[in-house]
Coordinates of C-alpha atoms in Angstrom, one line a residue:
X170 CA -32.6 -31.2 12.6
X171 CA -28.9 -31.6 12.1
X172 CA -27.9 -32.3 8.5
X173 CA -24.7 -33.9 7.2
X174 CA -23.4 -30.5 6.1
X175 CA -24.0 -28.8 9.5
X176 CA -22.3 -31.8 11.2
X177 CA -19.3 -31.5 9.0
X178 CA -19.0 -27.8 9.4
X179 CA -18.4 -28.0 13.1
X180 CA -14.8 -27.5 13.7
X181 CA -12.5 -26.8 16.7
X182 CA -9.5 -24.5 16.9
X183 CA -6.1 -26.2 16.9
X184 CA -2.7 -24.8 17.7
X185 CA 0.4 -26.3 16.1
X186 CA 4.0 -25.3 16.9
X187 CA 7.0 -25.4 14.6
X188 CA 10.5 -24.1 14.6
X189 CA 10.8 -20.8 12.8
X190 CA 13.9 -20.1 10.6
X191 CA 16.2 -17.6 12.2
X192 CA 16.8 -15.7 9.0
X193 CA 13.7 -13.5 9.1
X194 CA 13.7 -10.2 7.4
X195 CA 12.3 -7.1 9.1
X196 CA 10.8 -4.3 7.1
X197 CA 12.3 -0.8 7.7
X198 CA 10.3 1.1 10.4
X199 CA 8.6 4.4 9.7
X200 CA 5.8 6.4 11.3
X201 CA 2.3 6.3 9.9
X202 CA 2.4 10.1 9.2
X203 CA 5.7 9.6 7.2
X204 CA 4.0 6.8 5.1
X205 CA 1.0 9.0 4.4
X206 CA 3.0 12.0 3.3
X207 CA 5.2 9.8 1.0
X208 CA 2.2 8.1 -0.5
X209 CA 0.3 11.4 -1.1
X210 CA 3.3 13.1 -2.7
X211 CA 4.0 10.1 -4.8
X212 CA 0.3 9.9 -6.1
X213 CA 0.5 13.6 -6.9
X214 CA 3.8 13.2 -8.8
X215 CA 2.4 10.2 -10.7
X216 CA -0.8 11.9 -11.9
X217 CA 0.5 12.5 -15.5
X218 CA 0.8 8.8 -16.0
X219 CA -3.0 8.4 -15.9
X220 CA -3.4 10.8 -18.9
X221 CA -0.6 9.1 -20.8
X222 CA -1.9 5.6 -20.4
X223 CA -5.4 6.8 -21.4
X224 CA -4.0 8.3 -24.5
X225 CA -2.1 5.1 -25.5
X226 CA -5.3 3.1 -24.9
X227 CA -7.2 5.5 -27.3
X228 CA -4.4 5.0 -30.0
X229 CA -4.6 1.3 -29.6
X230 CA -8.4 1.2 -30.1
X231 CA -8.1 3.4 -33.2
X232 CA -5.4 1.1 -34.6
X233 CA -7.6 -2.0 -34.1
X234 CA -10.5 -0.3 -35.6
X235 CA -8.5 0.6 -38.8
X236 CA -7.3 -3.0 -39.0
X237 CA -10.9 -4.3 -38.8
X238 CA -12.1 -1.9 -41.5
X239 CA -9.1 -2.9 -43.7
X240 CA -9.8 -6.5 -43.3
X241 CA -13.6 -6.2 -44.2
X242 CA -12.9 -4.0 -47.3
X243 CA -9.8 -5.9 -48.4
X244 CA -7.9 -2.7 -48.9
X245 CA -4.8 -1.3 -47.3
X246 CA -6.3 1.7 -45.6
X247 CA -4.0 4.0 -43.9
X248 CA -4.7 4.8 -40.2
X249 CA -5.9 8.3 -39.5
X250 CA -3.6 10.7 -37.9
X251 CA -4.2 10.5 -34.2
X252 CA -4.7 13.6 -32.0
X253 CA -1.5 15.1 -30.9
X254 CA -0.8 14.3 -27.1
X255 CA -1.3 17.1 -24.7
X256 CA 1.4 18.6 -22.4
X257 CA 0.2 16.4 -19.5
X258 CA 0.3 13.3 -21.7
X259 CA 3.9 14.2 -22.8
X260 CA 4.9 14.7 -19.2
X261 CA 3.6 11.3 -18.4
X262 CA 5.5 9.7 -21.2
X263 CA 8.7 11.3 -19.9
X264 CA 7.8 10.2 -16.3
X265 CA 8.0 6.5 -17.3
X266 CA 11.8 6.8 -17.6
X267 CA 12.0 7.4 -13.9
X268 CA 9.3 5.0 -12.7
X269 CA 9.3 1.1 -12.4
X270 CA 5.7 -0.2 -11.9
X271 CA 4.8 -3.7 -10.7
X272 CA 6.3 -6.6 -8.6
X273 CA 8.1 -8.3 -11.4
X274 CA 9.6 -5.3 -13.1
X275 CA 10.8 -3.8 -9.8
X276 CA 12.3 -7.2 -8.7
X277 CA 14.2 -7.5 -12.0
X278 CA 15.5 -3.9 -11.6
X279 CA 16.7 -4.6 -8.1
X280 CA 18.4 -7.9 -9.1
X281 CA 20.4 -6.1 -11.8
X282 CA 21.3 -3.3 -9.4
X283 CA 22.5 -5.9 -6.8
X284 CA 24.9 -7.2 -9.5
X285 CA 26.5 -3.8 -10.2
X286 CA 29.1 -2.3 -7.9
X287 CA 29.1 1.1 -9.6
X288 CA 26.3 3.7 -9.8
X289 CA 24.1 3.4 -12.9
X290 CA 21.4 5.6 -14.3
X291 CA 18.8 2.8 -14.1
X292 CA 19.3 2.3 -10.4
X293 CA 16.4 2.7 -8.1
X294 CA 16.6 5.0 -5.2
X295 CA 13.2 4.3 -3.6
X296 CA 10.8 1.3 -3.6
X297 CA 7.3 1.8 -2.3
X298 CA 5.4 -1.4 -1.6
X299 CA 1.7 -1.7 -0.8
X300 CA 2.4 -4.1 2.0
X301 CA -1.1 -4.0 3.5
X302 CA -2.9 -4.8 0.2
X303 CA -1.1 -7.8 -1.1
X304 CA -0.3 -11.3 0.2
X305 CA 2.9 -11.2 2.3
X306 CA 4.5 -14.0 0.3
X307 CA 4.5 -11.9 -2.9
X308 CA 6.6 -9.1 -1.4
X309 CA 8.6 -10.8 1.3
X310 CA 11.7 -10.7 -0.8
X311 CA 12.1 -7.0 -1.0
X312 CA 13.8 -6.3 2.3
X313 CA 16.6 -8.7 1.4
X314 CA 16.8 -7.6 -2.2
X315 CA 16.9 -3.9 -1.3
X316 CA 19.7 -4.6 1.3
X317 CA 21.7 -6.6 -1.3
X318 CA 21.4 -3.6 -3.7
X319 CA 22.7 -1.3 -1.0
X320 CA 25.6 -3.6 -0.1
X321 CA 26.7 -3.8 -3.8
X322 CA 27.8 -0.1 -3.6
X323 CA 29.7 0.2 -0.3
X324 CA 31.0 3.7 -1.0
X325 CA 27.4 5.1 -1.4
X326 CA 25.2 3.0 0.9
X327 CA 23.4 6.0 2.4
X328 CA 22.4 7.4 -1.0
X329 CA 21.3 4.1 -2.4
X330 CA 17.8 2.5 -2.5
X331 CA 15.3 2.9 0.4
X332 CA 12.3 0.7 1.1
X333 CA 8.9 2.0 2.3
X334 CA 6.0 -0.3 3.2
X335 CA 2.6 1.4 3.3
X336 CA -0.6 0.1 4.7
X337 CA -4.1 -0.9 3.6
X338 CA -5.7 1.3 0.9
X339 CA -2.5 2.5 -0.6
X340 CA -2.9 0.5 -3.8
X341 CA -6.2 2.0 -4.6
X342 CA -4.7 5.4 -4.3
X343 CA -1.9 4.5 -6.7
X344 CA -4.3 2.8 -9.0
X345 CA -6.3 6.0 -9.4
X346 CA -3.1 8.1 -9.8
X347 CA -1.5 5.8 -12.4
X348 CA -4.5 4.7 -14.3
X349 CA -3.8 0.9 -14.2
X350 CA -5.7 -2.0 -12.7
X351 CA -2.9 -3.1 -10.3
X352 CA -0.1 -1.1 -8.7
X353 CA 1.4 -3.1 -5.9
X354 CA 4.9 -1.8 -6.1
X355 CA 6.5 1.4 -7.5
X356 CA 10.2 1.9 -8.0
X357 CA 11.7 5.3 -8.5
X358 CA 14.9 6.4 -10.2
X359 CA 16.8 9.6 -9.5
X360 CA 16.6 12.6 -11.9
X361 CA 13.0 13.8 -11.7
X362 CA 12.3 16.9 -9.5
X363 CA 9.0 15.9 -8.0
X364 CA 10.1 12.3 -7.4
X365 CA 13.4 13.4 -5.9
X366 CA 11.5 15.3 -3.3
X367 CA 9.6 12.2 -2.4
X368 CA 12.9 10.3 -2.1
X369 CA 14.4 12.9 0.2
X370 CA 11.4 12.6 2.5
X371 CA 11.8 8.9 2.6
X372 CA 15.5 9.2 3.4
X373 CA 14.7 11.6 6.3
X374 CA 11.8 9.6 7.8
X375 CA 12.4 5.9 7.0
X376 CA 15.0 3.6 8.5
X377 CA 17.6 1.9 6.3
X378 CA 16.8 -1.6 5.4
X379 CA 19.1 -4.1 7.0
X380 CA 19.6 -7.8 6.8
X381 CA 22.6 -8.8 9.0
X382 CA 23.6 -12.0 7.3
X383 CA 23.9 -10.5 3.8
X384 CA 27.2 -8.8 2.9
X385 CA 28.4 -8.5 6.5
X386 CA 31.9 -9.5 7.6
X387 CA 31.8 -12.2 10.4
X388 CA 35.0 -12.9 12.4
X389 CA 33.4 -15.9 14.1
X390 CA 30.3 -18.0 14.4
X391 CA 27.0 -16.3 15.2
X392 CA 24.3 -18.1 17.2
X393 CA 20.7 -17.1 16.8
X394 CA 17.9 -17.7 19.5
X395 CA 15.4 -20.4 18.9
X396 CA 12.3 -19.2 17.4
X397 CA 9.1 -21.1 17.7
X398 CA 6.1 -20.3 15.4
X399 CA 2.5 -20.9 16.5
X400 CA 0.1 -21.8 13.7
X401 CA -3.6 -21.4 14.2
X402 CA -5.7 -23.9 12.3
X403 CA -8.9 -26.0 12.7
X404 CA -9.9 -29.5 12.8
X405 CA -13.4 -31.2 12.4
X406 CA -15.1 -32.1 15.7
X407 CA -15.6 -36.0 15.6
X408 CA -17.6 -37.8 18.2
X409 CA -16.4 -40.9 20.0
X410 CA -18.6 -43.2 17.9
X411 CA -17.4 -41.6 14.7
X412 CA -13.7 -42.0 15.8
X413 CA -14.3 -45.6 16.6
X414 CA -15.9 -46.3 13.3
X415 CA -13.1 -44.5 11.5
X416 CA -10.5 -46.5 13.4
X417 CA -12.1 -49.7 12.4
X418 CA -10.5 -51.4 9.4
X419 CA -11.2 -54.4 7.3
X420 CA -8.4 -57.0 6.9
X421 CA -8.4 -60.1 4.7
X422 CA -8.5 -63.4 6.7
X423 CA -8.6 -67.0 5.6
X424 CA -11.6 -69.0 6.8
X425 CA -11.7 -72.8 6.3
X426 CA -14.6 -74.1 4.3
X427 CA -16.6 -77.3 4.8
X428 CA -15.0 -78.9 1.8
X429 CA -11.5 -78.5 3.3
X430 CA -10.5 -75.6 1.1
X431 CA -9.7 -72.2 2.5
X432 CA -11.5 -69.1 1.2
X433 CA -10.5 -65.5 1.5
X434 CA -13.0 -63.1 3.2
X435 CA -12.7 -59.9 5.3
X436 CA -13.4 -59.0 8.9
X437 CA -13.7 -55.7 10.7
X438 CA -11.0 -55.1 13.4
X439 CA -10.2 -52.3 15.8
X440 CA -6.7 -51.2 16.9
X441 CA -5.4 -53.6 19.6
X442 CA -7.9 -56.5 18.8
X443 CA -7.6 -59.5 16.6
X444 CA -9.9 -60.2 13.8
X445 CA -12.4 -63.0 14.5

């Protein structure tokens, strides 16, 4: 027996066409092997960060525990001396100076870099984006932003920032390496031996990001071909009887009464027909 829910769940596929904007950004191309090598080397280089973040979480828990004890006893108890960080944890702390983690922080770093026309110690030289694990709208601005950062330094365009988009499953590998809940984007600065090796591998195997309409000199008008985008969506399946009932509307009409006065009532009409 068909229920109201099963009837409403019946849908048909609908294709809609719309004009696409000509200013589309294309991600730099690179082979799957190059992406895998860069991702594996990057995860290996970022391993000390996991130990350092675990150490900071232990210190934070110990500090909160001390504050709770002090509040209960109404005394100003001094926190106990924490354990000294290990060599790996110290290495992870120093590694933070050469790494920028997250979409927002990496975007802000690239924006500052695009506004400077000279080389700076905080400039990023490589941006790795987990393109296959996040929504495209969240990372669609990186090709244009990386290109703008490159164009800001015309004398060193080949040595400036590169962009690598990696596939599905890359974020989980970075999460395990870094020790954070989400690692969608990683920006790398120059100056670290292990990270510099990853940067050189990206420069050798990945194309340079290019957006033609940003920072390019144009001698005359440029015409782009028309791009048509096809959207795949769905619509509920409505029978002819349901469509007729849905098209019917009620309009107010004046009906003469027996006493000579006119009273307002409603009548059902269909498109193209007059109300009776």
